[in-house]
Amino acid sequence: MSDTVSRSTLTVSSALATFVETEALPGLGLEAQAFWAGTAALFERFAPENRRLLAVRDALQSRIDAWHGQRRGAPHDGGAAEAFLREIGYLVDEPAPFAIGTRHVDAEVATLAGPQLVVPSLNARFVLNAANARWGSLYDALYGTDALGDGPPPGPYDSARGARVVARAKAFLDEAVPLAEGRWADLGDPHGGIAIRDPGQYVGRSERGRLFRNNGLHIEVVFDRDHPIGRDDPSGIADVVLESALSTIVDLEDSVAAVDAEDKVAAYRNWLGLMRGDLVETFDKGGRSLTRELAADRDFIAPDGSTVTLPGRSLLFVRNVGHLMTTPAVRLADGSDAPEGVLDAVVTSLIGMHDLKGLGRFRNSRAGSIYIVKPKMHGPEECAFTNALFDAVEDLLGLDRHTIKVGVMDEERRTSANLAACIHAVKDRIVFVNTGFLDRTGDEIHTAMQAGPVVRKGDIKSSAWIAAYEARNVAIGLACGLDGKAQIGKGMWAAPDRMAEMLEQKAAHPKTGANTAWTPSPTAATLHALHYHQTDVFALREAIAARPVPGLDDLLTPPLAAGRNWSGAEIAEELDNNAQGLLGYVVRWIDQGVGCSKVPDIHDVGLMEDRATLRISSQHMANWLLHGICTAEQVDAALLRMAAKVDAQNAADPLYRPMAPDPSASLAFEAARALVFDGVAQPNGYTEPLLHAFRLKAKAVGSRQ
């Protein structure tokens, strides 16, 4: 940091200090000097413990590596593995039965079931789109995607497709809000009212339509004879608008490339704009200048004449970074970079106070909470550290205890194996547990790195541990009393252009008892909302909770390729698949600072990718390299082949820097190669240390140019 100021015992980036003092602190009743003194004391208390916990991770992995190394080639022995993991403290005793004590939780989290979005905090336009995705047009979602089985034809509005959309939407209404007699397709002029089978589903009316509710979610049927669609509709229906993304996670972690103070301040500023309600973004689209801002709340007149006000926006969480990374935005008294997760906890909570005090245009949490998602925690001791950190932040900011809530990402092996104990460590502030397939798989591979070669990446999805992991997440969450108090979530559907497939597959998520699941776009959220109308999640939970919790045997069985011999063609195919995914994401991260985007896979299917993609791909290649399934020369050849493919896939991007013509001159190519060849040595297989180092180099080169 060349431009810094002293604050208490800290050396702080001028940009961060200015942001905190002139934008975040005003109006909160907190004095800057006291804030910085308290923050310095907080770092002094928690930085050493943060470092100790990371050392514990390394020590455990070292012992696991040695244990697997001694048994390499022998069949997996589940009993011996569990005994060893208990002996070294990797597995801890289960807590006595308990129920979480979380209070002051908004309905979107505790008592409703519906989709959730995750959006990179650095992109204001995307952030606003996600926040406003609380409501979405079912007509638009059906017309503009392949949800009907085929994509929309090019050119102007196609009336035949429009008729199919209307028919599908009205069929949905027949299922969700059946009429007292007949079908919605046969409904005539509703001027005299609409008789539905269950009058309790009717919520109210507005100037443009009627509002209904099913399984807790709202449906607005819009009537407008002046609208091109409503004009030709027998009953004048112009649209069906669904309550869609009940909640959104504004992400400071896996989906952003935030490597310095400049990046952190930009992310914090967008979070502040959301909490104050004044975030605005102007952009060009199709030659037109558009301005986006947060949507207002929606008012309806209830049958008794009272006003029903519904939120116009998703309930917003903010995802902090995990315990691993440090940030040059703040340096401690000893000159070391500060733990980034600690800085996030302080600043994002400080910003959340604008909402708590009602200083913005809108309210985010009507229950009076700040919602923070904490990723990549390893086991209950690290969860307890987060709990203590949030206690200290509440004391620093003068907040009541447990005002700051925590969402626990169940995405590391030591956490999923000790999930009940992890929940217990944060039992009075936990508001969700959620699974993360890619990170969890990356950690699975790294933990068993020395045990032997793993199966092909596609086959990992059918491994026994995956099914046990997903089932345990729900079962343990219910056993710990999350029902009615917190979310139990499922992971992302990564292909935003494949909505028909999503509609088919993601219908399974509510049936597991999970009351939220991640979707890759506002449109996908609207379509996924259909599943929560089809399945009453809360009605299923009693039966699900009665089932036994799956044991540890399957969960602790690594996906090893015992006795498997792949052909040369199969090995090359697997290397190409991993290398293409790796390069396709890394090149945008390093060269352009894009942390999440729709990246074409090896078959040119666009997938919403974030940093977890790199973790699984790089760890898989590192594992095969370690165990001699492939050679270094084969890996390099795959990287070179796929560099050319990725270059071709990005040929239309004017900001793109090709890799294949001169790989040695491409920082992105060098970073991707390092992720593989240095993968065994990376802490828990994480990609962040290498990505940050190469991105900082790229930014330095860019500034010199």
XYZ file of C-alpha atoms in Angstrom:
705
model
C 0.000 0.000 0.000
C 1.679 3.187 -1.150
C -1.087 5.527 0.080
C -1.797 4.820 3.739
C -2.782 6.507 6.971
C -2.252 5.547 10.601
C -5.315 4.662 12.613
C -4.619 3.619 16.196
C -2.005 0.831 15.859
C -3.103 0.017 12.306
C -1.796 1.124 8.933
C -4.876 1.543 6.759
C -5.279 2.164 3.059
C -6.304 5.786 2.557
C -9.140 4.653 0.299
C -10.530 2.354 2.995
C -10.093 4.901 5.780
C -11.824 7.590 3.742
C -14.672 5.254 2.855
C -15.234 4.241 6.478
C -14.999 7.773 7.854
C -16.913 9.715 5.213
C -19.431 7.147 3.940
C -19.955 4.253 6.351
C -19.708 5.903 9.789
C -21.805 9.102 9.359
C -25.258 8.821 10.884
C -24.465 5.801 13.052
C -23.493 7.645 16.223
C -20.006 6.154 16.248
C -16.890 8.294 16.576
C -14.080 7.508 14.129
C -11.223 7.465 16.621
C -13.060 5.097 18.949
C -14.039 2.899 16.019
C -10.457 2.492 14.843
C -9.150 1.925 18.370
C -11.757 -0.771 18.903
C -10.997 -2.316 15.528
C -7.279 -2.394 16.317
C -8.002 -4.121 19.626
C -10.192 -6.622 17.833
C -7.412 -7.467 15.364
C -4.933 -7.792 18.227
C -7.239 -10.309 19.886
C -8.310 -12.380 16.877
C -5.384 -12.340 14.431
C -3.202 -14.716 16.514
C -6.104 -17.138 16.994
C -6.882 -16.970 13.275
C -3.287 -17.950 12.522
C -3.409 -20.774 15.081
C -6.535 -22.258 13.508
C -4.889 -22.255 10.092
C -1.887 -24.027 11.612
C -4.240 -26.668 13.020
C -5.598 -27.253 9.507
C -2.077 -27.792 8.196
C -1.116 -30.095 11.068
C -4.204 -32.259 10.620
C -3.648 -32.519 6.873
C -0.010 -33.462 7.434
C -1.030 -36.332 9.733
C -3.748 -37.477 7.318
C -1.244 -37.411 4.444
C 1.175 -39.553 6.424
C -1.557 -42.031 7.427
C -2.759 -42.445 3.854
C 0.804 -42.676 2.598
C 1.485 -45.626 4.867
C -1.632 -47.433 3.593
C -1.438 -46.511 -0.088
C -2.732 -49.316 -2.251
C -4.619 -51.034 0.591
C -8.461 -51.198 0.507
C -10.253 -48.421 2.338
C -10.912 -49.397 5.971
C -13.759 -47.225 7.240
C -13.430 -48.280 10.869
C -9.699 -47.635 10.976
C -10.117 -44.291 9.213
C -12.761 -43.081 11.652
C -10.722 -44.208 14.657
C -7.658 -42.377 13.338
C -9.616 -39.177 12.655
C -10.986 -39.245 16.209
C -7.534 -39.863 17.632
C -6.085 -36.752 15.967
C -9.091 -34.540 16.805
C -10.405 -34.256 13.259
C -13.647 -35.849 14.447
C -15.143 -34.638 17.724
C -17.881 -36.021 19.948
C -21.455 -35.244 18.987
C -23.114 -32.672 21.246
C -26.085 -33.739 23.353
C -29.404 -33.156 21.561
C -30.182 -29.455 21.337
C -32.256 -26.926 19.428
C -30.853 -23.677 18.087
C -31.903 -20.529 19.902
C -31.797 -18.055 17.017
C -34.291 -15.207 17.389
C -35.367 -12.180 15.346
C -35.199 -13.949 11.987
C -37.070 -12.720 8.927
C -39.757 -14.940 7.414
C -37.818 -15.295 4.149
C -35.271 -17.328 6.108
C -37.305 -19.041 8.789
C -40.812 -19.817 7.595
C -40.850 -19.466 3.805
C -39.436 -21.692 1.087
C -38.146 -20.321 -2.189
C -35.142 -19.656 -4.423
C -31.944 -17.864 -3.437
C -29.486 -15.940 -5.608
C -25.748 -15.385 -5.155
C -24.348 -12.283 -6.844
C -20.825 -10.798 -7.054
C -20.652 -7.662 -4.929
C -18.337 -5.842 -7.351
C -20.903 -5.601 -10.155
C -23.514 -2.992 -9.212
C -25.788 -3.816 -12.132
C -25.873 -7.511 -11.260
C -26.353 -6.681 -7.585
C -29.387 -4.537 -8.365
C -30.824 -7.171 -10.705
C -30.511 -9.785 -7.975
C -31.938 -7.586 -5.238
C -34.920 -6.789 -7.468
C -35.458 -10.454 -8.341
C -37.954 -10.819 -5.491
C -40.597 -10.643 -8.236
C -40.363 -12.047 -11.750
C -42.567 -12.394 -14.800
C -43.452 -16.013 -15.470
C -44.448 -15.064 -19.009
C -40.986 -13.611 -19.695
C -39.197 -16.557 -18.068
C -41.125 -19.088 -20.144
C -40.896 -17.153 -23.405
C -37.202 -16.232 -23.233
C -35.697 -19.579 -22.197
C -35.922 -23.234 -23.208
C -38.308 -23.935 -20.317
C -40.989 -25.019 -22.793
C -38.586 -27.493 -24.396
C -37.197 -25.204 -27.078
C -35.703 -21.744 -27.206
C -37.424 -18.600 -28.485
C -37.260 -18.010 -32.232
C -35.189 -15.044 -33.426
C -36.858 -11.828 -34.466
C -39.979 -10.095 -33.182
C -42.627 -11.538 -30.878
C -43.856 -14.951 -31.973
C -47.585 -15.253 -31.280
C -47.595 -19.057 -31.464
C -44.918 -19.266 -28.797
C -46.766 -16.639 -26.798
C -49.876 -18.822 -26.845
C -47.841 -21.744 -25.488
C -46.490 -19.511 -22.713
C -49.971 -18.364 -21.726
C -51.254 -21.935 -21.733
C -48.379 -23.117 -19.523
C -48.819 -20.226 -17.077
C -52.547 -20.795 -16.777
C -51.957 -24.509 -16.228
C -49.696 -23.485 -13.342
C -52.494 -21.322 -11.932
C -54.839 -24.319 -12.132
C -52.398 -26.224 -9.910
C -51.462 -23.448 -7.491
C -54.693 -21.415 -7.242
C -57.512 -23.533 -8.684
C -60.784 -21.813 -9.490
C -63.984 -22.807 -7.772
C -65.244 -23.976 -11.139
C -63.486 -24.496 -14.458
C -59.979 -23.611 -15.542
C -58.061 -20.360 -15.769
C -57.902 -20.792 -19.551
C -61.706 -20.574 -19.632
C -61.999 -17.585 -17.279
C -64.028 -14.773 -18.764
C -64.006 -11.092 -17.863
C -63.130 -10.999 -14.125
C -64.753 -7.623 -13.539
C -67.169 -9.165 -11.083
C -64.433 -10.983 -9.181
C -62.648 -14.340 -9.348
C -64.045 -17.281 -7.407
C -61.230 -19.602 -6.282
C -61.581 -22.985 -4.626
C -59.855 -21.851 -1.429
C -60.842 -18.237 -0.666
C -58.060 -18.128 1.922
C -55.553 -17.970 -0.912
C -56.789 -14.551 -1.962
C -54.567 -11.819 -0.489
C -55.710 -8.597 -2.140
C -55.853 -6.448 -5.226
C -54.046 -3.564 -6.821
C -54.785 -1.311 -9.749
C -53.203 -3.841 -12.081
C -54.216 -7.210 -10.723
C -55.104 -9.763 -8.052
C -52.722 -11.246 -5.502
C -52.874 -14.850 -4.303
C -50.736 -17.013 -2.037
C -49.745 -20.676 -2.240
C -47.331 -22.471 0.092
C -46.425 -19.053 1.465
C -45.387 -17.611 -1.904
C -47.312 -14.860 -3.666
C -48.671 -14.894 -7.203
C -49.885 -11.731 -8.900
C -52.202 -12.158 -11.873
C -51.962 -8.964 -13.913
C -55.032 -7.779 -15.854
C -54.500 -5.130 -18.514
C -56.653 -4.781 -21.635
C -54.268 -2.134 -22.991
C -51.317 -4.550 -22.938
C -50.507 -6.410 -26.207
C -50.948 -9.753 -24.436
C -53.899 -8.798 -22.258
C -55.711 -7.230 -25.190
C -56.186 -10.585 -26.896
C -56.632 -12.694 -23.749
C -60.224 -13.826 -22.957
C -59.927 -12.523 -19.395
C -57.426 -9.733 -20.080
C -54.526 -11.425 -18.305
C -51.306 -9.669 -19.357
C -48.856 -11.508 -17.101
C -48.404 -13.817 -14.142
C -45.814 -12.432 -11.729
C -44.259 -14.763 -9.166
C -42.552 -14.051 -5.892
C -39.187 -15.505 -6.825
C -35.829 -14.910 -5.101
C -36.821 -14.599 -1.457
C -33.209 -13.969 -0.513
C -29.944 -13.004 -2.176
C -26.345 -13.404 -1.024
C -24.189 -10.414 -1.957
C -20.825 -12.083 -2.300
C -17.420 -10.777 -1.223
C -15.868 -14.212 -1.626
C -15.790 -16.869 -4.363
C -17.515 -14.874 -7.106
C -15.310 -11.765 -6.919
C -11.677 -10.966 -7.657
C -10.996 -8.596 -4.770
C -7.260 -8.567 -4.088
C -6.462 -5.103 -2.717
C -7.939 -2.078 -0.962
C -9.336 -0.651 -4.188
C -11.330 -3.825 -4.808
C -12.482 -4.143 -1.202
C -13.752 -0.576 -1.062
C -15.680 -1.024 -4.306
C -17.375 -4.113 -2.873
C -18.108 -2.443 0.465
C -19.525 0.614 -1.311
C -22.047 -1.506 -3.208
C -23.095 -3.199 0.035
C -23.546 0.234 1.608
C -25.644 1.360 -1.357
C -27.926 -1.604 -0.802
C -28.290 -0.952 2.919
C -28.987 2.761 2.333
C -31.187 2.009 -0.656
C -29.430 4.534 -2.877
C -27.396 2.218 -5.113
C -27.918 3.260 -8.735
C -26.240 2.044 -11.911
C -26.467 3.543 -15.394
C -25.407 1.412 -18.321
C -25.760 1.073 -22.065
C -27.928 -1.693 -23.488
C -28.627 -1.957 -27.178
C -27.623 1.649 -27.739
C -29.918 2.943 -24.997
C -28.830 4.375 -21.663
C -30.651 2.629 -18.807
C -30.651 3.396 -15.104
C -31.303 0.710 -12.517
C -32.183 1.232 -8.867
C -33.774 -0.768 -6.072
C -37.432 -1.666 -6.507
C -40.012 -0.182 -4.171
C -42.271 -2.230 -1.932
C -45.604 -3.391 -3.362
C -48.979 -2.387 -1.888
C -52.262 -4.276 -2.206
C -55.731 -3.761 -0.747
C -56.849 -6.693 1.406
C -60.463 -7.934 1.411
C -61.103 -5.991 4.624
C -59.867 -2.758 3.031
C -56.527 -2.669 4.856
C -53.212 -2.267 3.056
C -50.963 -5.268 2.527
C -47.358 -4.235 1.869
C -44.935 -6.801 0.484
C -41.178 -6.371 0.049
C -40.100 -5.366 -3.429
C -36.631 -6.809 -2.933
C -34.891 -9.971 -1.831
C -33.781 -10.227 1.756
C -30.047 -9.566 1.518
C -27.214 -11.546 3.064
C -23.558 -10.629 2.648
C -20.931 -13.363 2.284
C -17.651 -12.538 3.990
C -14.418 -14.314 3.088
C -13.227 -17.328 5.053
C -10.431 -17.549 7.597
C -7.579 -18.224 5.159
C -6.833 -14.951 3.393
C -5.225 -11.742 4.578
C -5.620 -8.311 3.007
C -3.150 -5.472 2.347
C -5.998 -2.996 2.926
C -5.053 -3.050 6.630
C -1.685 -3.806 8.180
C -1.280 -4.725 11.824
C 1.176 -3.280 14.311
C 3.772 -5.920 13.385
C 3.521 -4.981 9.707
C 1.609 -8.105 8.649
C -1.498 -8.034 6.496
C -4.731 -8.240 8.478
C -7.016 -11.283 8.385
C -9.483 -10.406 5.645
C -12.387 -12.238 7.256
C -12.027 -10.162 10.406
C -12.038 -6.941 8.370
C -15.133 -8.123 6.497
C -16.944 -8.893 9.736
C -16.304 -5.390 11.067
C -17.032 -3.374 7.921
C -20.027 -5.311 6.578
C -21.647 -5.227 10.030
C -20.921 -1.511 10.336
C -22.647 -0.988 7.003
C -25.552 -3.202 8.083
C -26.256 -0.747 10.897
C -27.661 1.700 8.328
C -30.478 -0.773 7.830
C -30.909 -1.516 11.533
C -31.279 2.197 12.290
C -33.699 2.766 9.424
C -31.430 5.290 7.722
C -32.089 4.085 4.181
C -34.975 4.320 1.729
C -36.073 0.757 2.479
C -35.714 -1.869 5.164
C -33.787 -5.041 4.483
C -34.334 -6.954 7.727
C -37.681 -6.147 9.274
C -36.699 -8.400 12.189
C -33.621 -6.302 13.021
C -30.792 -8.612 12.011
C -27.606 -8.427 9.941
C -27.125 -11.572 7.861
C -23.564 -12.754 7.173
C -22.674 -15.947 5.332
C -19.416 -17.460 6.541
C -17.777 -19.880 4.097
C -14.975 -22.423 4.296
C -14.929 -23.041 8.031
C -13.238 -26.284 9.057
C -14.959 -27.873 12.020
C -16.573 -26.628 15.220
C -13.519 -24.831 16.610
C -13.493 -22.501 13.611
C -17.248 -21.979 13.943
C -16.723 -21.070 17.600
C -14.060 -18.582 16.488
C -16.592 -16.941 14.167
C -19.125 -16.812 16.990
C -16.636 -15.100 19.284
C -15.606 -12.713 16.501
C -19.225 -11.704 15.883
C -19.689 -11.215 19.662
C -16.740 -8.835 19.620
C -17.998 -6.950 16.566
C -21.385 -6.502 18.259
C -19.618 -5.099 21.318
C -17.515 -2.770 19.163
C -20.583 -1.420 17.352
C -22.919 -1.348 20.338
C -25.262 -4.000 18.980
C -27.354 -6.403 21.003
C -25.959 -9.900 21.292
C -26.732 -12.106 18.277
C -27.881 -9.209 16.114
C -25.338 -10.499 13.599
C -26.588 -13.786 12.205
C -24.444 -16.409 10.499
C -25.051 -18.737 7.588
C -22.751 -21.748 7.772
C -21.545 -23.117 4.450
C -21.249 -26.885 4.872
C -18.584 -27.130 2.172
C -15.516 -28.526 3.936
C -15.091 -32.170 4.920
C -14.304 -31.494 8.590
C -17.458 -29.387 8.861
C -19.802 -31.899 7.226
C -18.324 -34.694 9.369
C -18.926 -32.629 12.537
C -21.983 -30.690 11.403
C -24.025 -30.934 14.598
C -21.070 -29.678 16.652
C -20.530 -26.855 14.145
C -24.167 -25.784 14.432
C -23.915 -25.981 18.231
C -20.938 -23.596 18.179
C -23.126 -20.875 16.613
C -26.479 -22.101 17.905
C -27.876 -18.728 18.926
C -27.077 -16.886 15.701
C -27.226 -19.518 12.936
C -29.693 -18.805 10.118
C -28.723 -21.397 7.530
C -26.709 -24.422 6.583
C -26.062 -24.912 2.895
C -24.089 -27.368 0.812
C -21.492 -26.548 -1.823
C -20.659 -29.437 -4.151
C -17.595 -27.985 -5.874
C -15.727 -26.734 -2.804
C -16.731 -29.806 -0.827
C -15.396 -32.033 -3.628
C -12.186 -30.033 -3.831
C -11.650 -30.539 -0.114
C -12.497 -34.232 -0.432
C -9.815 -34.684 -3.081
C -7.211 -32.698 -1.162
C -7.883 -34.443 2.147
C -7.392 -37.841 0.478
C -4.616 -36.588 -1.808
C -2.062 -39.167 -0.619
C -4.556 -42.060 -0.458
C -4.497 -42.736 -4.178
C -5.919 -41.548 -7.480
C -9.530 -40.388 -7.440
C -12.180 -41.403 -9.961
C -12.934 -39.232 -12.973
C -14.542 -35.929 -12.053
C -17.917 -36.792 -13.576
C -18.048 -40.036 -11.579
C -17.544 -38.219 -8.288
C -21.178 -37.049 -8.470
C -22.336 -40.640 -8.003
C -19.936 -41.390 -5.133
C -21.411 -42.628 -1.864
C -20.085 -39.696 0.132
C -22.013 -37.140 -1.983
C -25.404 -38.683 -1.224
C -24.520 -38.998 2.471
C -23.285 -35.400 2.569
C -26.467 -33.948 1.083
C -28.759 -36.112 3.223
C -26.874 -35.388 6.445
C -27.018 -31.641 5.836
C -30.829 -31.716 5.890
C -31.246 -34.382 8.566
C -28.822 -32.795 11.018
C -30.260 -29.342 10.373
C -33.747 -30.569 11.240
C -32.466 -32.502 14.277
C -30.841 -29.299 15.556
C -34.116 -27.364 15.360
C -33.576 -25.252 12.246
C -37.182 -25.834 11.143
C -39.066 -22.552 11.498
C -35.932 -20.675 12.569
C -33.381 -20.976 9.751
C -32.787 -22.046 6.180
C -31.613 -25.426 5.042
C -30.230 -24.971 1.549
C -29.128 -26.750 -1.585
C -26.499 -25.743 -4.119
C -26.354 -24.057 -7.488
C -27.764 -24.983 -10.874
C -24.837 -23.843 -12.994
C -26.294 -23.780 -16.523
C -28.420 -20.619 -16.951
C -29.294 -21.462 -20.570
C -30.690 -24.905 -19.703
C -33.899 -24.099 -17.906
C -35.899 -27.099 -19.120
C -33.293 -29.370 -17.558
C -33.292 -27.265 -14.399
C -37.067 -27.543 -14.117
C -36.748 -31.296 -14.324
C -33.839 -31.809 -11.944
C -34.149 -29.043 -9.387
C -37.685 -30.122 -8.481
C -35.938 -32.624 -6.205
C -34.528 -29.958 -3.892
C -37.753 -28.981 -2.071
C -38.625 -32.663 -1.732
C -35.540 -33.192 0.443
C -36.859 -30.755 3.040
C -34.548 -27.915 1.997
C -36.364 -24.578 1.977
C -34.009 -22.830 -0.412
C -31.669 -23.605 -3.297
C -29.337 -21.467 -5.386
C -30.160 -20.370 -8.914
C -27.866 -18.656 -11.451
C -30.104 -15.756 -12.528
C -33.310 -13.867 -11.705
C -35.058 -15.697 -14.545
C -33.958 -19.058 -13.149
C -35.264 -17.981 -9.728
C -38.704 -17.319 -11.202
C -38.768 -20.751 -12.819
C -37.403 -22.506 -9.731
C -40.168 -20.834 -7.693
C -42.589 -23.166 -9.494
C -41.088 -26.068 -7.549
C -42.003 -24.504 -4.204
C -45.592 -24.192 -5.353
C -45.590 -27.866 -6.318
C -44.028 -29.021 -3.036
C -44.931 -27.800 0.460
C -41.505 -28.124 2.048
C -42.618 -27.585 5.620
C -45.359 -30.213 5.342
C -42.713 -32.790 4.396
C -40.315 -32.109 7.203
C -41.965 -34.113 9.954
C -41.618 -37.313 7.951
C -38.079 -36.412 6.850
C -37.024 -35.639 10.435
C -38.252 -39.066 11.550
C -35.700 -40.807 9.336
C -32.355 -41.774 10.881
C -29.410 -39.470 10.230
C -27.020 -41.147 7.771
C -23.871 -42.296 9.509
C -20.261 -41.401 8.857
C -19.226 -44.534 6.937
C -20.219 -43.323 3.494
C -19.297 -39.710 4.226
C -15.732 -40.672 5.128
C -15.201 -42.968 2.124
C -13.013 -41.098 -0.389
C -13.822 -41.485 -4.107
C -10.732 -43.516 -4.951
C -10.254 -45.294 -8.259
C -9.154 -48.602 -6.760
C -8.110 -51.061 -9.456
C -9.289 -48.882 -12.345
C -7.243 -48.599 -15.523
C -8.103 -45.864 -17.963
C -7.106 -45.806 -21.580
C -4.849 -43.113 -22.935
C -7.827 -41.540 -24.686
C -9.838 -41.447 -21.456
C -6.958 -39.808 -19.578
C -6.499 -37.205 -22.305
C -10.240 -36.517 -22.326
C -10.274 -35.983 -18.559
C -7.224 -33.718 -18.656
C -8.730 -31.659 -21.471
C -11.999 -31.257 -19.586
C -10.235 -30.081 -16.437
C -7.763 -27.867 -18.288
C -10.461 -26.140 -20.342
C -12.567 -25.363 -17.279
C -9.509 -24.170 -15.414
C -8.243 -21.864 -18.164
C -11.674 -20.570 -19.145
C -12.219 -19.193 -15.667
C -8.659 -18.218 -14.712
C -8.107 -16.066 -17.791
C -11.015 -13.792 -16.857
C -10.042 -13.717 -13.176
C -6.404 -12.784 -13.753
C -6.627 -10.548 -16.812
C -9.965 -8.800 -16.250
C -10.725 -9.226 -12.548
C -13.995 -11.040 -13.279
C -14.783 -13.352 -10.393
C -17.974 -14.916 -11.725
C -19.364 -15.150 -15.232
C -20.959 -17.493 -17.721
C -17.973 -19.459 -18.996
C -18.295 -21.887 -21.941
C -17.353 -25.428 -20.970
C -15.500 -27.824 -23.264
C -18.759 -28.491 -25.136
C -19.502 -24.741 -25.426
C -22.279 -24.884 -22.815
C -22.283 -21.702 -20.738
C -21.848 -22.397 -17.018
C -21.928 -19.876 -14.179
C -18.494 -20.445 -12.680
C -16.758 -19.118 -9.592
C -13.558 -19.930 -7.749
C -14.820 -23.303 -6.495
C -14.654 -24.537 -10.097
C -10.897 -24.082 -10.048
C -10.500 -25.878 -6.766
C -12.000 -29.139 -7.968
C -10.390 -29.041 -11.442
C -6.906 -28.139 -10.224
C -7.004 -30.620 -7.336
C -8.181 -33.398 -9.628
C -5.307 -32.810 -12.050
C -2.824 -32.491 -9.188
C -4.052 -35.805 -7.771
C -3.644 -37.674 -11.046
C -0.220 -36.120 -11.555
C 0.874 -37.138 -8.049
C -0.179 -40.751 -8.540
C 1.229 -41.176 -12.031
C -2.071 -41.446 -13.866
C -0.685 -38.746 -16.126
C 2.666 -37.085 -16.668
C 3.701 -33.464 -16.438
C 4.130 -33.475 -20.199
C 0.551 -34.673 -20.671
C -0.753 -31.943 -18.370
C 1.200 -29.266 -20.228
C -0.033 -30.595 -23.557
C -3.642 -30.456 -22.338
C -3.186 -26.913 -21.076
C -1.774 -25.810 -24.427
C -4.567 -27.505 -26.397
C -7.220 -25.953 -24.207
C -5.579 -22.519 -24.258
C -6.236 -22.465 -27.992
C -9.831 -23.568 -27.445
C -10.457 -20.953 -24.753
C -8.906 -18.289 -26.994
C -11.366 -19.232 -29.736
C -14.298 -19.201 -27.327
C -13.401 -15.645 -26.282
C -12.492 -14.301 -29.726
C -15.374 -11.814 -29.717
C -14.284 -10.190 -26.440
C -12.258 -7.026 -27.225
C -10.704 -7.080 -23.736
C -9.520 -10.673 -24.004
C -5.788 -11.458 -24.128
C -5.040 -14.701 -26.030
C -2.906 -17.278 -24.245
C -1.985 -19.831 -26.902
C 0.270 -17.673 -29.144
C 2.754 -17.086 -26.317
C 1.845 -18.974 -23.124
C 5.020 -17.882 -21.365
C 3.895 -14.250 -21.667
C 0.406 -14.922 -20.250
C 0.016 -14.447 -16.500
C -3.341 -16.217 -16.740
C -1.778 -19.297 -18.328
C 1.017 -19.252 -15.787
C -1.518 -19.030 -12.952
C -3.549 -21.962 -14.272
C -0.404 -24.056 -14.605
C 0.649 -23.176 -11.039
C -2.741 -24.203 -9.690
C -2.074 -27.714 -10.990
C 1.640 -28.178 -10.458
C 1.601 -26.526 -7.021
C -1.840 -27.918 -6.163
C -0.681 -30.529 -3.649
C 1.069 -27.839 -1.598
C -1.842 -25.368 -1.528
C -3.540 -25.061 1.885
C -6.542 -27.419 1.747
C -6.347 -27.151 -2.021
C -7.551 -23.546 -2.060
C -6.884 -21.452 -5.132
C -7.003 -18.018 -3.503
C -3.315 -17.584 -2.598
C -2.112 -18.201 -6.157
C -4.968 -16.316 -7.817
C -4.436 -13.252 -5.645
C -0.700 -13.251 -6.292
C -1.124 -13.439 -10.072
C -3.982 -10.920 -10.151
C -1.845 -8.423 -8.235
C 0.897 -8.942 -10.828
C -1.613 -8.361 -13.622
C -2.898 -5.177 -11.992
C 0.665 -3.936 -11.577
C 1.400 -4.605 -15.252
C -1.806 -2.847 -16.243
C -1.017 0.211 -14.160
C 2.458 0.453 -15.691
C 0.993 0.208 -19.180
